[in-house]
Amino acid sequence: MTRPINGLQLGAALLLGLLGLYIIWQGSSYDIGSLRRMGPGFFPIMVGSVLLLFSVLLAAEQWRTEKEQDFWIPRPILMISAGFVAFAALLERTGLVPATLALVMLVSLSEKPVRPLAAIATAVCLSVLGVSVFIYGLGIPVAAIRW
């Protein structure tokens, strides 16, 4: 008995593979270098290769999984996109901490059931980590909280 082909998963694997090939093609115009002295083309070629590998694995996995009936669920796509837009819009106006809080709270609405305590704990931890790493550690000129 043959299984039905999951066209959505194969399409995603094809797009991911095409993206990986494009990145490899663009990165091959730069000097690759060696493992000890990596050139500017080394990282794009490695990232493209990993994407290409993931696309092959995703295509191979479609034969092991059942076809999903409910493949279009707009809530996660909309909430994650809204979180990215809110972070980008709030970062310079309000600072890193409020932007991170907005991002995590909006993204947490994408899954059911919504867990507000876990979202708040994650938002606080990511805000502290972001301020520690990006502002104090790397010295990126962004305010933690802008009044």
JSON list of C-alpha atoms in Angstrom, two decimals:
[
{"chain": "A", "resi": 1, "resn": "MET", "atom": "CA", "xyz": [0.00, 0.00, 0.00]},
{"chain": "A", "resi": 2, "resn": "THR", "atom": "CA", "xyz": [1.44, 3.39, -0.97]},
{"chain": "A", "resi": 3, "resn": "ARG", "atom": "CA", "xyz": [1.13, 6.44, 1.19]},
{"chain": "A", "resi": 4, "resn": "PRO", "atom": "CA", "xyz": [-0.18, 9.71, -0.15]},
{"chain": "A", "resi": 5, "resn": "ILE", "atom": "CA", "xyz": [2.51, 12.29, -0.86]},
{"chain": "A", "resi": 6, "resn": "ASN", "atom": "CA", "xyz": [2.52, 15.24, 1.48]},
{"chain": "A", "resi": 7, "resn": "GLY", "atom": "CA", "xyz": [2.83, 18.03, -1.07]},
{"chain": "A", "resi": 8, "resn": "LEU", "atom": "CA", "xyz": [3.15, 20.78, 1.53]},
{"chain": "A", "resi": 9, "resn": "GLN", "atom": "CA", "xyz": [6.13, 19.10, 3.17]},
{"chain": "A", "resi": 10, "resn": "LEU", "atom": "CA", "xyz": [7.78, 18.33, -0.16]},
{"chain": "A", "resi": 11, "resn": "GLY", "atom": "CA", "xyz": [7.23, 21.92, -1.27]},
{"chain": "A", "resi": 12, "resn": "ALA", "atom": "CA", "xyz": [8.84, 23.22, 1.91]},
{"chain": "A", "resi": 13, "resn": "ALA", "atom": "CA", "xyz": [11.77, 20.85, 1.41]},
{"chain": "A", "resi": 14, "resn": "LEU", "atom": "CA", "xyz": [12.17, 22.04, -2.18]},
{"chain": "A", "resi": 15, "resn": "LEU", "atom": "CA", "xyz": [12.12, 25.71, -1.18]},
{"chain": "A", "resi": 16, "resn": "LEU", "atom": "CA", "xyz": [14.61, 25.07, 1.62]},
{"chain": "A", "resi": 17, "resn": "GLY", "atom": "CA", "xyz": [16.88, 23.19, -0.80]},
{"chain": "A", "resi": 18, "resn": "LEU", "atom": "CA", "xyz": [16.67, 25.99, -3.36]},
{"chain": "A", "resi": 19, "resn": "LEU", "atom": "CA", "xyz": [17.55, 28.54, -0.68]},
{"chain": "A", "resi": 20, "resn": "GLY", "atom": "CA", "xyz": [20.53, 26.42, 0.38]},
{"chain": "A", "resi": 21, "resn": "LEU", "atom": "CA", "xyz": [21.74, 26.11, -3.22]},
{"chain": "A", "resi": 22, "resn": "TYR", "atom": "CA", "xyz": [21.38, 29.86, -3.76]},
{"chain": "A", "resi": 23, "resn": "ILE", "atom": "CA", "xyz": [23.39, 30.62, -0.61]},
{"chain": "A", "resi": 24, "resn": "ILE", "atom": "CA", "xyz": [26.10, 28.15, -1.67]},
{"chain": "A", "resi": 25, "resn": "TRP", "atom": "CA", "xyz": [26.19, 29.71, -5.15]},
{"chain": "A", "resi": 26, "resn": "GLN", "atom": "CA", "xyz": [26.49, 33.24, -3.75]},
{"chain": "A", "resi": 27, "resn": "GLY", "atom": "CA", "xyz": [29.09, 32.23, -1.17]},
{"chain": "A", "resi": 28, "resn": "SER", "atom": "CA", "xyz": [31.25, 30.44, -3.74]},
{"chain": "A", "resi": 29, "resn": "SER", "atom": "CA", "xyz": [32.21, 33.76, -5.30]},
{"chain": "A", "resi": 30, "resn": "TYR", "atom": "CA", "xyz": [34.18, 34.59, -2.13]},
{"chain": "A", "resi": 31, "resn": "ASP", "atom": "CA", "xyz": [37.42, 33.07, -0.88]},
{"chain": "A", "resi": 32, "resn": "ILE", "atom": "CA", "xyz": [36.67, 30.00, 1.25]},
{"chain": "A", "resi": 33, "resn": "GLY", "atom": "CA", "xyz": [40.00, 29.72, 3.04]},
{"chain": "A", "resi": 34, "resn": "SER", "atom": "CA", "xyz": [40.64, 26.83, 5.43]},
{"chain": "A", "resi": 35, "resn": "LEU", "atom": "CA", "xyz": [39.42, 25.74, 8.84]},
{"chain": "A", "resi": 36, "resn": "ARG", "atom": "CA", "xyz": [42.29, 27.61, 10.49]},
{"chain": "A", "resi": 37, "resn": "ARG", "atom": "CA", "xyz": [41.89, 30.76, 8.40]},
{"chain": "A", "resi": 38, "resn": "MET", "atom": "CA", "xyz": [38.31, 30.98, 7.25]},
{"chain": "A", "resi": 39, "resn": "GLY", "atom": "CA", "xyz": [37.60, 33.28, 4.37]},
{"chain": "A", "resi": 40, "resn": "PRO", "atom": "CA", "xyz": [34.44, 35.34, 3.84]},
{"chain": "A", "resi": 41, "resn": "GLY", "atom": "CA", "xyz": [32.85, 32.55, 1.78]},
{"chain": "A", "resi": 42, "resn": "PHE", "atom": "CA", "xyz": [33.29, 29.81, 4.37]},
{"chain": "A", "resi": 43, "resn": "PHE", "atom": "CA", "xyz": [30.30, 30.66, 6.56]},
{"chain": "A", "resi": 44, "resn": "PRO", "atom": "CA", "xyz": [27.74, 31.12, 3.74]},
{"chain": "A", "resi": 45, "resn": "ILE", "atom": "CA", "xyz": [28.80, 27.86, 2.11]},
{"chain": "A", "resi": 46, "resn": "MET", "atom": "CA", "xyz": [28.49, 25.98, 5.42]},
{"chain": "A", "resi": 47, "resn": "VAL", "atom": "CA", "xyz": [25.07, 27.51, 6.16]},
{"chain": "A", "resi": 48, "resn": "GLY", "atom": "CA", "xyz": [23.87, 26.69, 2.63]},
{"chain": "A", "resi": 49, "resn": "SER", "atom": "CA", "xyz": [25.15, 23.13, 2.98]},
{"chain": "A", "resi": 50, "resn": "VAL", "atom": "CA", "xyz": [23.31, 22.67, 6.27]},
{"chain": "A", "resi": 51, "resn": "LEU", "atom": "CA", "xyz": [20.10, 24.03, 4.70]},
{"chain": "A", "resi": 52, "resn": "LEU", "atom": "CA", "xyz": [20.53, 21.64, 1.78]},
{"chain": "A", "resi": 53, "resn": "LEU", "atom": "CA", "xyz": [21.04, 18.74, 4.19]},
{"chain": "A", "resi": 54, "resn": "PHE", "atom": "CA", "xyz": [17.93, 19.73, 6.14]},
{"chain": "A", "resi": 55, "resn": "SER", "atom": "CA", "xyz": [15.91, 19.87, 2.93]},
{"chain": "A", "resi": 56, "resn": "VAL", "atom": "CA", "xyz": [16.97, 16.34, 2.01]},
{"chain": "A", "resi": 57, "resn": "LEU", "atom": "CA", "xyz": [16.08, 15.11, 5.51]},
{"chain": "A", "resi": 58, "resn": "LEU", "atom": "CA", "xyz": [12.72, 16.90, 5.38]},
{"chain": "A", "resi": 59, "resn": "ALA", "atom": "CA", "xyz": [11.91, 15.32, 2.03]},
{"chain": "A", "resi": 60, "resn": "ALA", "atom": "CA", "xyz": [12.95, 11.89, 3.29]},
{"chain": "A", "resi": 61, "resn": "GLU", "atom": "CA", "xyz": [10.81, 12.29, 6.42]},
{"chain": "A", "resi": 62, "resn": "GLN", "atom": "CA", "xyz": [7.63, 12.72, 4.40]},
{"chain": "A", "resi": 63, "resn": "TRP", "atom": "CA", "xyz": [7.63, 8.99, 3.67]},
{"chain": "A", "resi": 64, "resn": "ARG", "atom": "CA", "xyz": [7.64, 8.22, 7.39]},
{"chain": "A", "resi": 65, "resn": "THR", "atom": "CA", "xyz": [4.87, 10.58, 8.48]},
{"chain": "A", "resi": 66, "resn": "GLU", "atom": "CA", "xyz": [1.16, 10.60, 7.84]},
{"chain": "A", "resi": 67, "resn": "LYS", "atom": "CA", "xyz": [-0.36, 13.38, 5.79]},
{"chain": "A", "resi": 68, "resn": "GLU", "atom": "CA", "xyz": [-1.81, 16.07, 8.02]},
{"chain": "A", "resi": 69, "resn": "GLN", "atom": "CA", "xyz": [-5.41, 17.01, 7.43]},
{"chain": "A", "resi": 70, "resn": "ASP", "atom": "CA", "xyz": [-5.29, 20.46, 9.04]},
{"chain": "A", "resi": 71, "resn": "PHE", "atom": "CA", "xyz": [-2.26, 22.04, 7.39]},
{"chain": "A", "resi": 72, "resn": "TRP", "atom": "CA", "xyz": [-3.23, 25.72, 7.38]},
{"chain": "A", "resi": 73, "resn": "ILE", "atom": "CA", "xyz": [-3.38, 27.19, 10.85]},
{"chain": "A", "resi": 74, "resn": "PRO", "atom": "CA", "xyz": [-3.05, 30.99, 10.63]},
{"chain": "A", "resi": 75, "resn": "ARG", "atom": "CA", "xyz": [-2.71, 31.72, 14.35]},
{"chain": "A", "resi": 76, "resn": "PRO", "atom": "CA", "xyz": [0.97, 30.72, 14.78]},
{"chain": "A", "resi": 77, "resn": "ILE", "atom": "CA", "xyz": [2.04, 32.45, 11.57]},
{"chain": "A", "resi": 78, "resn": "LEU", "atom": "CA", "xyz": [0.23, 35.66, 12.47]},
{"chain": "A", "resi": 79, "resn": "MET", "atom": "CA", "xyz": [1.36, 35.78, 16.10]},
{"chain": "A", "resi": 80, "resn": "ILE", "atom": "CA", "xyz": [5.02, 35.05, 15.35]},
{"chain": "A", "resi": 81, "resn": "SER", "atom": "CA", "xyz": [5.01, 37.64, 12.56]},
{"chain": "A", "resi": 82, "resn": "ALA", "atom": "CA", "xyz": [3.36, 40.16, 14.88]},
{"chain": "A", "resi": 83, "resn": "GLY", "atom": "CA", "xyz": [6.03, 39.46, 17.49]},
{"chain": "A", "resi": 84, "resn": "PHE", "atom": "CA", "xyz": [8.83, 40.19, 15.00]},
{"chain": "A", "resi": 85, "resn": "VAL", "atom": "CA", "xyz": [7.14, 43.38, 13.83]},
{"chain": "A", "resi": 86, "resn": "ALA", "atom": "CA", "xyz": [6.53, 44.54, 17.41]},
{"chain": "A", "resi": 87, "resn": "PHE", "atom": "CA", "xyz": [10.17, 43.88, 18.35]},
{"chain": "A", "resi": 88, "resn": "ALA", "atom": "CA", "xyz": [11.43, 45.82, 15.34]},
{"chain": "A", "resi": 89, "resn": "ALA", "atom": "CA", "xyz": [9.04, 48.71, 15.96]},
{"chain": "A", "resi": 90, "resn": "LEU", "atom": "CA", "xyz": [9.69, 48.95, 19.71]},
{"chain": "A", "resi": 91, "resn": "LEU", "atom": "CA", "xyz": [13.46, 48.38, 19.93]},
{"chain": "A", "resi": 92, "resn": "GLU", "atom": "CA", "xyz": [14.62, 51.93, 19.19]},
{"chain": "A", "resi": 93, "resn": "ARG", "atom": "CA", "xyz": [11.57, 53.68, 20.64]},
{"chain": "A", "resi": 94, "resn": "THR", "atom": "CA", "xyz": [11.25, 51.90, 24.00]},
{"chain": "A", "resi": 95, "resn": "GLY", "atom": "CA", "xyz": [14.45, 49.88, 24.44]},
{"chain": "A", "resi": 96, "resn": "LEU", "atom": "CA", "xyz": [15.51, 46.25, 24.49]},
{"chain": "A", "resi": 97, "resn": "VAL", "atom": "CA", "xyz": [13.53, 45.12, 27.53]},
{"chain": "A", "resi": 98, "resn": "PRO", "atom": "CA", "xyz": [10.03, 46.28, 26.41]},
{"chain": "A", "resi": 99, "resn": "ALA", "atom": "CA", "xyz": [10.69, 45.05, 22.87]},
{"chain": "A", "resi": 100, "resn": "THR", "atom": "CA", "xyz": [11.69, 41.63, 24.18]},
{"chain": "A", "resi": 101, "resn": "LEU", "atom": "CA", "xyz": [8.66, 41.50, 26.49]},
{"chain": "A", "resi": 102, "resn": "ALA", "atom": "CA", "xyz": [6.34, 42.33, 23.58]},
{"chain": "A", "resi": 103, "resn": "LEU", "atom": "CA", "xyz": [8.01, 39.75, 21.35]},
{"chain": "A", "resi": 104, "resn": "VAL", "atom": "CA", "xyz": [7.74, 36.91, 23.85]},
{"chain": "A", "resi": 105, "resn": "MET", "atom": "CA", "xyz": [4.17, 37.75, 24.90]},
{"chain": "A", "resi": 106, "resn": "LEU", "atom": "CA", "xyz": [2.93, 37.88, 21.30]},
{"chain": "A", "resi": 107, "resn": "VAL", "atom": "CA", "xyz": [4.74, 34.70, 20.30]},
{"chain": "A", "resi": 108, "resn": "SER", "atom": "CA", "xyz": [3.38, 32.90, 23.37]},
{"chain": "A", "resi": 109, "resn": "LEU", "atom": "CA", "xyz": [-0.13, 33.52, 22.04]},
{"chain": "A", "resi": 110, "resn": "SER", "atom": "CA", "xyz": [0.63, 31.32, 19.04]},
{"chain": "A", "resi": 111, "resn": "GLU", "atom": "CA", "xyz": [0.24, 28.03, 20.87]},
{"chain": "A", "resi": 112, "resn": "LYS", "atom": "CA", "xyz": [-2.68, 26.50, 22.69]},
{"chain": "A", "resi": 113, "resn": "PRO", "atom": "CA", "xyz": [-3.13, 26.54, 25.61]},
{"chain": "A", "resi": 114, "resn": "VAL", "atom": "CA", "xyz": [-1.72, 29.96, 26.42]},
{"chain": "A", "resi": 115, "resn": "ARG", "atom": "CA", "xyz": [0.49, 29.77, 29.52]},
{"chain": "A", "resi": 116, "resn": "PRO", "atom": "CA", "xyz": [0.86, 33.32, 30.88]},
{"chain": "A", "resi": 117, "resn": "LEU", "atom": "CA", "xyz": [3.17, 32.46, 33.78]},
{"chain": "A", "resi": 118, "resn": "ALA", "atom": "CA", "xyz": [5.59, 30.59, 31.53]},
{"chain": "A", "resi": 119, "resn": "ALA", "atom": "CA", "xyz": [5.48, 33.45, 29.01]},
{"chain": "A", "resi": 120, "resn": "ILE", "atom": "CA", "xyz": [6.21, 36.05, 31.68]},
{"chain": "A", "resi": 121, "resn": "ALA", "atom": "CA", "xyz": [9.07, 33.99, 33.12]},
{"chain": "A", "resi": 122, "resn": "THR", "atom": "CA", "xyz": [10.54, 33.48, 29.65]},
{"chain": "A", "resi": 123, "resn": "ALA", "atom": "CA", "xyz": [10.19, 37.17, 28.82]},
{"chain": "A", "resi": 124, "resn": "VAL", "atom": "CA", "xyz": [11.93, 38.26, 32.02]},
{"chain": "A", "resi": 125, "resn": "CYS", "atom": "CA", "xyz": [14.76, 35.74, 31.59]},
{"chain": "A", "resi": 126, "resn": "LEU", "atom": "CA", "xyz": [15.31, 36.70, 27.94]},
{"chain": "A", "resi": 127, "resn": "SER", "atom": "CA", "xyz": [15.29, 40.39, 28.85]},
{"chain": "A", "resi": 128, "resn": "VAL", "atom": "CA", "xyz": [17.91, 39.91, 31.54]},
{"chain": "A", "resi": 129, "resn": "LEU", "atom": "CA", "xyz": [19.99, 37.73, 29.22]},
{"chain": "A", "resi": 130, "resn": "GLY", "atom": "CA", "xyz": [19.64, 40.20, 26.34]},
{"chain": "A", "resi": 131, "resn": "VAL", "atom": "CA", "xyz": [20.73, 43.17, 28.47]},
{"chain": "A", "resi": 132, "resn": "SER", "atom": "CA", "xyz": [23.63, 41.18, 29.93]},
{"chain": "A", "resi": 133, "resn": "VAL", "atom": "CA", "xyz": [24.93, 39.87, 26.62]},
{"chain": "A", "resi": 134, "resn": "PHE", "atom": "CA", "xyz": [24.15, 42.59, 24.11]},
{"chain": "A", "resi": 135, "resn": "ILE", "atom": "CA", "xyz": [24.37, 45.80, 26.15]},
{"chain": "A", "resi": 136, "resn": "TYR", "atom": "CA", "xyz": [26.97, 44.98, 28.80]},
{"chain": "A", "resi": 137, "resn": "GLY", "atom": "CA", "xyz": [28.87, 42.12, 27.16]},
{"chain": "A", "resi": 138, "resn": "LEU", "atom": "CA", "xyz": [29.07, 43.24, 23.54]},
{"chain": "A", "resi": 139, "resn": "GLY", "atom": "CA", "xyz": [28.53, 46.95, 24.12]},
{"chain": "A", "resi": 140, "resn": "ILE", "atom": "CA", "xyz": [25.80, 47.36, 21.52]},
{"chain": "A", "resi": 141, "resn": "PRO", "atom": "CA", "xyz": [24.49, 50.93, 21.72]},
{"chain": "A", "resi": 142, "resn": "VAL", "atom": "CA", "xyz": [20.84, 50.30, 22.53]},
{"chain": "A", "resi": 143, "resn": "ALA", "atom": "CA", "xyz": [19.01, 51.40, 25.66]},
{"chain": "A", "resi": 144, "resn": "ALA", "atom": "CA", "xyz": [17.69, 48.77, 28.04]},
{"chain": "A", "resi": 145, "resn": "ILE", "atom": "CA", "xyz": [14.62, 50.91, 28.77]},
{"chain": "A", "resi": 146, "resn": "ARG", "atom": "CA", "xyz": [14.02, 54.26, 27.10]},
{"chain": "A", "resi": 147, "resn": "TRP", "atom": "CA", "xyz": [11.56, 56.55, 28.88]}
]
